[in-house]
Amino acid sequence: MIRFLKSLLLLPVAAIVVLLAVANRAPVQLSFDPVNVDAPVFSVNLPLYAILFGAVALGIVVGGVFTWLGQGRVRANARHHRREATRYEREANRLRPYAPDAPGQTYPGTSVPVRTALPAPR
């Protein structure tokens, strides 16, 4: 079902991209020299669709890099919590043998649960 929905959405997008590429095949001059407009030193002749696709691809890459860098604190926080959970799990497994045998044991005549003394911290 998901594959069908993806193809249903991507097929019109692919058709529009192909139509854009076919309609904009004429080469245009892309200049990187703002000083010399008549004879730029850094220029290249490319089809307009290549420039558009390159700009979109560059935007996706730059956006992905900045998003990844911006989420560094979130990833560090997740690593910290994962290490902490692992440490607590090891501690619980280490203390499990000292847990009371019968979970429902209470002191006679009260509802206070019987607690077993744990070993002293190291």
CSV table of C-alpha atoms in Angstrom, one decimal:
chain,number,residue,atom,x,y,z
A,1,MET,CA,0.0,0.0,0.0
A,2,ILE,CA,2.8,2.4,0.9
A,3,ARG,CA,4.6,1.5,-2.3
A,4,PHE,CA,1.5,2.3,-4.3
A,5,LEU,CA,1.1,5.7,-2.6
A,6,LYS,CA,4.7,6.6,-3.2
A,7,SER,CA,4.4,5.8,-6.9
A,8,LEU,CA,1.1,7.7,-7.0
A,9,LEU,CA,2.9,10.8,-5.6
A,10,LEU,CA,6.2,10.4,-7.4
A,11,LEU,CA,4.9,9.7,-10.8
A,12,PRO,CA,3.4,13.2,-11.4
A,13,VAL,CA,6.6,14.8,-9.8
A,14,ALA,CA,8.7,12.8,-12.2
A,15,ALA,CA,6.6,13.9,-15.2
A,16,ILE,CA,6.9,17.5,-14.2
A,17,VAL,CA,10.7,17.2,-13.8
A,18,VAL,CA,11.0,15.6,-17.2
A,19,LEU,CA,8.9,18.3,-18.8
A,20,LEU,CA,11.0,21.0,-17.1
A,21,ALA,CA,14.2,19.4,-18.4
A,22,VAL,CA,12.8,19.1,-22.0
A,23,ALA,CA,11.5,22.6,-22.0
A,24,ASN,CA,14.7,24.2,-20.7
A,25,ARG,CA,17.4,22.6,-22.8
A,26,ALA,CA,18.9,25.8,-24.1
A,27,PRO,CA,22.4,26.5,-22.7
A,28,VAL,CA,22.8,29.6,-20.5
A,29,GLN,CA,25.9,31.2,-19.2
A,30,LEU,CA,26.5,30.8,-15.5
A,31,SER,CA,29.0,33.4,-14.4
A,32,PHE,CA,30.9,33.5,-11.1
A,33,ASP,CA,32.7,36.7,-11.9
A,34,PRO,CA,30.7,39.8,-10.7
A,35,VAL,CA,33.4,42.3,-11.7
A,36,ASN,CA,33.9,41.5,-15.4
A,37,VAL,CA,30.4,41.2,-16.9
A,38,ASP,CA,31.4,41.2,-20.6
A,39,ALA,CA,34.1,38.5,-20.5
A,40,PRO,CA,33.8,36.7,-17.2
A,41,VAL,CA,36.8,34.6,-16.1
A,42,PHE,CA,34.8,32.1,-14.1
A,43,SER,CA,31.8,31.1,-16.3
A,44,VAL,CA,30.3,27.9,-17.7
A,45,ASN,CA,27.6,27.3,-20.3
A,46,LEU,CA,25.1,24.7,-19.0
A,47,PRO,CA,21.5,23.8,-19.9
A,48,LEU,CA,19.1,25.7,-17.6
A,49,TYR,CA,17.6,22.5,-16.2
A,50,ALA,CA,21.0,21.4,-15.1
A,51,ILE,CA,21.5,24.6,-13.2
A,52,LEU,CA,18.1,24.3,-11.6
A,53,PHE,CA,18.6,20.6,-10.6
A,54,GLY,CA,22.0,21.4,-9.3
A,55,ALA,CA,20.7,24.3,-7.2
A,56,VAL,CA,17.9,22.0,-5.7
A,57,ALA,CA,20.5,19.2,-5.0
A,58,LEU,CA,22.9,21.7,-3.3
A,59,GLY,CA,20.0,23.1,-1.2
A,60,ILE,CA,19.1,19.6,-0.1
A,61,VAL,CA,22.7,18.8,0.9
A,62,VAL,CA,23.3,22.1,2.7
A,63,GLY,CA,19.9,21.8,4.5
A,64,GLY,CA,20.7,18.2,5.5
A,65,VAL,CA,24.1,19.2,6.9
A,66,PHE,CA,22.8,22.1,8.9
A,67,THR,CA,19.9,20.0,10.2
A,68,TRP,CA,22.3,17.2,11.2
A,69,LEU,CA,24.6,19.8,13.0
A,70,GLY,CA,21.6,21.4,14.7
A,71,GLN,CA,20.5,18.1,16.1
A,72,GLY,CA,23.9,17.3,17.7
A,73,ARG,CA,22.6,18.2,21.2
A,74,VAL,CA,19.6,15.9,20.8
A,75,ARG,CA,21.8,13.0,19.7
A,76,ALA,CA,24.2,13.6,22.6
A,77,ASN,CA,21.3,13.7,25.0
A,78,ALA,CA,20.0,10.4,23.6
A,79,ARG,CA,23.4,8.8,24.0
A,80,HIS,CA,23.6,10.0,27.6
A,81,HIS,CA,20.2,8.6,28.4
A,82,ARG,CA,21.0,5.3,26.7
A,83,ARG,CA,24.2,4.9,28.7
A,84,GLU,CA,22.3,5.8,31.9
A,85,ALA,CA,19.5,3.2,31.2
A,86,THR,CA,22.1,0.5,30.5
A,87,ARG,CA,23.9,1.4,33.8
A,88,TYR,CA,20.6,1.2,35.7
A,89,GLU,CA,19.7,-2.1,34.1
A,90,ARG,CA,23.1,-3.6,35.1
A,91,GLU,CA,22.5,-2.3,38.7
A,92,ALA,CA,19.0,-3.8,38.8
A,93,ASN,CA,20.4,-7.2,37.6
A,94,ARG,CA,23.2,-7.0,40.2
A,95,LEU,CA,20.7,-6.4,43.0
A,96,ARG,CA,18.0,-8.9,41.8
A,97,PRO,CA,19.4,-11.8,44.0
A,98,TYR,CA,18.9,-9.7,47.1
A,99,ALA,CA,15.2,-9.1,46.4
A,100,PRO,CA,12.7,-10.7,48.8
A,101,ASP,CA,11.6,-14.2,47.8
A,102,ALA,CA,7.8,-13.7,48.4
A,103,PRO,CA,6.6,-10.3,47.0
A,104,GLY,CA,3.6,-10.3,49.3
A,105,GLN,CA,5.4,-10.7,52.7
A,106,THR,CA,4.5,-8.2,55.3
A,107,TYR,CA,5.3,-7.7,59.0
A,108,PRO,CA,2.9,-9.6,61.2
A,109,GLY,CA,-0.2,-7.5,62.0
A,110,THR,CA,0.7,-4.6,59.6
A,111,SER,CA,0.7,-3.9,55.9
A,112,VAL,CA,4.3,-2.8,55.9
A,113,PRO,CA,6.3,-4.8,53.4
A,114,VAL,CA,9.3,-6.8,54.5
A,115,ARG,CA,12.4,-5.3,53.0
A,116,THR,CA,15.7,-7.1,52.6
A,117,ALA,CA,18.9,-5.3,53.5
A,118,LEU,CA,20.9,-4.5,50.4
A,119,PRO,CA,24.7,-4.7,50.3
A,120,ALA,CA,26.6,-1.5,51.0
A,121,PRO,CA,27.6,0.6,48.0
A,122,ARG,CA,31.2,0.2,46.8
